[in-house]
Short mmCIF file of C-alpha atoms in Angstrom, two decimals:
data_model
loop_
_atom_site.label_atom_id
_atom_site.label_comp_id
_atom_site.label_asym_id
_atom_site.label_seq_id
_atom_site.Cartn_x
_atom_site.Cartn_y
_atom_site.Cartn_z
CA UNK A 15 -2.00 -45.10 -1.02
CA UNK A 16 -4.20 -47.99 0.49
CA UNK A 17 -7.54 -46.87 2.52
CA UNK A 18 -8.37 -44.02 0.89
CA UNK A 19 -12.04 -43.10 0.54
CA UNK A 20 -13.42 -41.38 -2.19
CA UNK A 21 -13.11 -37.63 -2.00
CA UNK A 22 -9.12 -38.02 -1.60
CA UNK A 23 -9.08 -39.68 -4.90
CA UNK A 24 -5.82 -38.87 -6.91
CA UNK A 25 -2.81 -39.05 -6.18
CA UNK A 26 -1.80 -35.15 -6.62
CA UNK A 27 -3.04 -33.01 -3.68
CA UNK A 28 -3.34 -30.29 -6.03
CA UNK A 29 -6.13 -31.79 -7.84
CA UNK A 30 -8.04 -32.83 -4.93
CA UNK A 31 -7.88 -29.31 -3.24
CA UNK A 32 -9.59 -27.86 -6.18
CA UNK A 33 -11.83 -30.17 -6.43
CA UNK A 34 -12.72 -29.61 -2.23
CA UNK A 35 -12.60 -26.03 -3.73
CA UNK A 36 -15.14 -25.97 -6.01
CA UNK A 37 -17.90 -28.41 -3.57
CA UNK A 38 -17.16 -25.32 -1.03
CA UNK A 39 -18.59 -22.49 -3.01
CA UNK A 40 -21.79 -24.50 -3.20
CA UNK A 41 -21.91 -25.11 0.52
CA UNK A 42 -19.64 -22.76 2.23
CA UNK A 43 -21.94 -19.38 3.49
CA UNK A 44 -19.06 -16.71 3.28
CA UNK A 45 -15.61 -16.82 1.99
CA UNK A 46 -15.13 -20.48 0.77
CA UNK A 47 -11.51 -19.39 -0.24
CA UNK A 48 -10.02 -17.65 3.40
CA UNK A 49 -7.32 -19.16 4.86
CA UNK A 50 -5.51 -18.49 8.38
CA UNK A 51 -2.37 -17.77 6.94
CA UNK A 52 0.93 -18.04 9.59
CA UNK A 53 3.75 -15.59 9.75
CA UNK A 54 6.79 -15.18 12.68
CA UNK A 55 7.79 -11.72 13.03
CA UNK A 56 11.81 -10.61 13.83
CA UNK A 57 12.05 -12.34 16.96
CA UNK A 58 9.99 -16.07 15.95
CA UNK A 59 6.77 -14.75 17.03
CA UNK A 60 3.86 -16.43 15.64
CA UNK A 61 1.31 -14.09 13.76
CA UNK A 62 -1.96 -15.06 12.38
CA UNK A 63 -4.76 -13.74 10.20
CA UNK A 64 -7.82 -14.72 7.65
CA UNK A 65 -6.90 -13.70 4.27
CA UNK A 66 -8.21 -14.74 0.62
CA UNK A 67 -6.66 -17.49 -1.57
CA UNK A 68 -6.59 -16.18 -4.58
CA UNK A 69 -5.11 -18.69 -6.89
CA UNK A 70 -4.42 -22.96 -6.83
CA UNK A 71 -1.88 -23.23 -9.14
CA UNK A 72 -0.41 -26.28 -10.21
CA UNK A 73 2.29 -26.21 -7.42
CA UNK A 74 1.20 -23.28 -5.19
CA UNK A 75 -1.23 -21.06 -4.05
CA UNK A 76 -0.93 -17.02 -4.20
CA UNK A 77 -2.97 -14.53 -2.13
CA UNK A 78 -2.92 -10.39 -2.51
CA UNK A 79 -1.73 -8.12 0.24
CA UNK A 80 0.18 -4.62 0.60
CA UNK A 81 3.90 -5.90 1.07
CA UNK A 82 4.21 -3.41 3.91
CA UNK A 83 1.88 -4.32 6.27
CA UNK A 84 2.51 -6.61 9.20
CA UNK A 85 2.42 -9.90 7.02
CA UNK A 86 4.23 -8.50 3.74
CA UNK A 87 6.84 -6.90 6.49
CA UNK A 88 7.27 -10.86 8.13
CA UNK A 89 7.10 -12.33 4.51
CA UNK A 90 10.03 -10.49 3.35
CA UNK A 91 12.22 -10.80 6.20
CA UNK A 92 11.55 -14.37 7.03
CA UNK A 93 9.55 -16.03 3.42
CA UNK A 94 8.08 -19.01 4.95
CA UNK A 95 4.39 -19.68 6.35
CA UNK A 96 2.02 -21.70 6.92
CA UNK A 97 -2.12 -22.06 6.68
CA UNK A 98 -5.32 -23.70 7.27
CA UNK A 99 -8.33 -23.56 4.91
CA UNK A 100 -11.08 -25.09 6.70
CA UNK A 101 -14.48 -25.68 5.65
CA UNK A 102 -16.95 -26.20 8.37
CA UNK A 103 -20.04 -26.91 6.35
CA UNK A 104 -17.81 -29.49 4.19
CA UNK A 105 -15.70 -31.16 7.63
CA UNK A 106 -12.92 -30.86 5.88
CA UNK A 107 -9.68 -28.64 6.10
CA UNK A 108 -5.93 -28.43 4.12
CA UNK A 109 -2.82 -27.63 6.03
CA UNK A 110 -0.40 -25.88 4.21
CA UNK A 111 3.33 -25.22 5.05
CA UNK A 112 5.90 -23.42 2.29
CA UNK A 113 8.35 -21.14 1.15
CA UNK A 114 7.27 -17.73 -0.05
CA UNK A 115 7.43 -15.59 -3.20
CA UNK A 116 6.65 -12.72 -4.75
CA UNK A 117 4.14 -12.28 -7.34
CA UNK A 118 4.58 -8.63 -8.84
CA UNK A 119 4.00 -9.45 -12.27
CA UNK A 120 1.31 -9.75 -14.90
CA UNK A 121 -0.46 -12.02 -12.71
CA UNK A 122 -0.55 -9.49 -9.58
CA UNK A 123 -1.08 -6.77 -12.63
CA UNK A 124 -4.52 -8.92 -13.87
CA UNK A 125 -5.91 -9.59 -9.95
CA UNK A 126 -5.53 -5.81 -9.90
CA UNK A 127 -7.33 -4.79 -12.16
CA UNK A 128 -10.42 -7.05 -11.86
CA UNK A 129 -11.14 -5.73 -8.32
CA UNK A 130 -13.86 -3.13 -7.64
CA UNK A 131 -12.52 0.39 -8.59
CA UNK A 132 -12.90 1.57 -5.09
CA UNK A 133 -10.84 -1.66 -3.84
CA UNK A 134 -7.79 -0.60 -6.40
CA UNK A 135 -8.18 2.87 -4.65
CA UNK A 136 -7.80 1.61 -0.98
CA UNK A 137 -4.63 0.35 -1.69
CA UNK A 138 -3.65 3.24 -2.50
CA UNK A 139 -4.79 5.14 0.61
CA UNK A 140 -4.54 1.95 3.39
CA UNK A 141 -0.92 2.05 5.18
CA UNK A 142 -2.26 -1.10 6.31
CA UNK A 143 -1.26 -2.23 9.50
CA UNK A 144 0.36 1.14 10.56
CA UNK A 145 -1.02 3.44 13.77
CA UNK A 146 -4.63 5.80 12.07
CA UNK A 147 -5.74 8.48 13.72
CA UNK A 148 -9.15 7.93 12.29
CA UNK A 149 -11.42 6.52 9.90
CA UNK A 150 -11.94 10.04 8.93
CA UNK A 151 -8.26 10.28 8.25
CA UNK A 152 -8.63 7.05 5.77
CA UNK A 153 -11.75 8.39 4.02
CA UNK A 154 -9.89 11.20 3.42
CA UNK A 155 -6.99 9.96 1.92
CA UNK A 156 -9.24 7.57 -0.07
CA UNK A 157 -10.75 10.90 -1.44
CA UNK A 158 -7.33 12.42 -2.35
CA UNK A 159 -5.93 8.94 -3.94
CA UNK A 160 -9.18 8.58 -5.72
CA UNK A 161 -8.94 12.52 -7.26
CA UNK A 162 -4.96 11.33 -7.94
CA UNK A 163 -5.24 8.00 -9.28
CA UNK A 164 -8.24 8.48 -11.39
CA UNK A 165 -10.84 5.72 -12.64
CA UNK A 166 -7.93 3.29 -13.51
CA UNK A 167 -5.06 3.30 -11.18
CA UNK A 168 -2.12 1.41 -11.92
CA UNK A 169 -1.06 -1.14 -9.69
CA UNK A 170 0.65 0.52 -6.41
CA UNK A 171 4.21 -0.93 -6.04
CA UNK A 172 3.29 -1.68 -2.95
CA UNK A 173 0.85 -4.01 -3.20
CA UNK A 174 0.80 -7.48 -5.32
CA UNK A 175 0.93 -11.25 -4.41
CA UNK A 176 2.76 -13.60 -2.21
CA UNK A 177 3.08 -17.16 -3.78
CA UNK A 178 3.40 -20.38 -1.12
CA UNK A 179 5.33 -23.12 -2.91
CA UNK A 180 4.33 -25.96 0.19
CA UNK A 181 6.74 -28.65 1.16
CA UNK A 182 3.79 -30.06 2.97
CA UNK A 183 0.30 -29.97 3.07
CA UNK A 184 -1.76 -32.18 4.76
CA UNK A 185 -5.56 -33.06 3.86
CA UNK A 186 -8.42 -33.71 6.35
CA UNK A 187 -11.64 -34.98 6.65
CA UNK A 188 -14.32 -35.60 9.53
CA UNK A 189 -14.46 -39.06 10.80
CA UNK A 190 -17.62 -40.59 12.58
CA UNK A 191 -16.39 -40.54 16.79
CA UNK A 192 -13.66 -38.46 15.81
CA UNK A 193 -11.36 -41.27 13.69
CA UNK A 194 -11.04 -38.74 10.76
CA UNK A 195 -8.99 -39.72 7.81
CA UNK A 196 -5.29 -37.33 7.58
CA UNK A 197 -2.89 -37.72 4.73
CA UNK A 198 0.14 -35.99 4.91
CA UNK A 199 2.06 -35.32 1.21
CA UNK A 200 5.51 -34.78 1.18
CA UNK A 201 7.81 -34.49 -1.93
CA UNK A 202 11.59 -35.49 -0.98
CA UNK A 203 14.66 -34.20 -2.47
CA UNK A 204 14.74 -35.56 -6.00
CA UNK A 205 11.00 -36.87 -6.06
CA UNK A 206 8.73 -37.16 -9.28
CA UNK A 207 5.55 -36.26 -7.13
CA UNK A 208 4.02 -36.56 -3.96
CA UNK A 209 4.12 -39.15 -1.46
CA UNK A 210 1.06 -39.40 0.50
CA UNK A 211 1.16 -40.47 4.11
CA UNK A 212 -2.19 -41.78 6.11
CA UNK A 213 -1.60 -40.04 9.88
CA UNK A 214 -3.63 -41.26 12.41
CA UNK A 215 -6.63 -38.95 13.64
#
């Protein structure tokens, strides 16, 4: 890949989103790790929300959710999305697009357990994404899952990860009078690695 200036050095887009990752926590003021993640509900009707990237894996990325809210409902009946993790104080942003998995294993067991205690708790009690009465009516049921569950509740089977195994993700950087530099990386059918693209801005 000819052109390419410093901070997309490498040719595995992997490696150079964690390393974007880790300048962001030093810059970023809140949340260097939420992404507006992409979902089409039962009729191919775009829905979009902030949620937290959890883990850069070699070859994916996995993020936490209950499976039956609005997302984990889409997810499941259609497992393909698509984000954006942009990082304004950086001028820089990744574009993801994939097919979805899910991560109810060990893994989602681990993330789990190294939340907050009252986290683990309210997802137990949130029916996330359904109709509440009140926020009354979730304290409440916070109370009566937290008497249930105790001081360490198990995992809810409801709850774990979604892993996004991208077929393309596309890395961005401010440009001075807007010619930014865009590399698209695609890996074809029967391709050792990524092939890296330079897109015009």
């Amino acid at each position: 890949m000819s052109e390419r200036t410093d901070i997309f050095e490498g040719s595995d887009p992997f490696v150079i989103i964690r390393r974007w990752q880790e300048e962001a926590w030093k810059t970023e003021l809140n949340d260097a790790n939420a992404i507006a993640l992409s979902t089409v509900d039962r009729d191919g009707l775009p829905n979009v929300r902030m949620v937290l990237l959890k883990d850069i894996e070699d070859d994916a990325f996995v993020f936490y959710t209950n499976y039956e809210s609005a997302k984990g409902r889409e997810l499941t009946a259609t497992p393909m999305a698509a984000f954006v993790l942009h990082w304004k104080s950086l001028r820089r942003q990744v574009r993801v697009r994939g097919h979805v998995t899910r991560e109810e294993g060990a893994q989602a067991d681990a993330y789990y357990n190294s939340r907050a205690l009252e986290s683990r708790i309210g997802a137990w009690a949130s029916e996330q994404s359904r109709p509440l009465k009140s926020r009354a009516t979730l304290m409440g049921e916070v109370a009566r899952q937290g008497a249930k569950q105790g001081l360490s509740p198990k995992r809810p089977p409801h709850w774990g990860g979604f892993r996004i195994k991208p077929v393309e993700i596309e890395l961005w950087a401010d440009g001075a009078f807007r010619l930014h530099d865009r590399f698209r990386y695609t890996q074809g059918e029967g391709m050792r690695g990524w092939q890296a693209t330079r897109l015009a801005p």
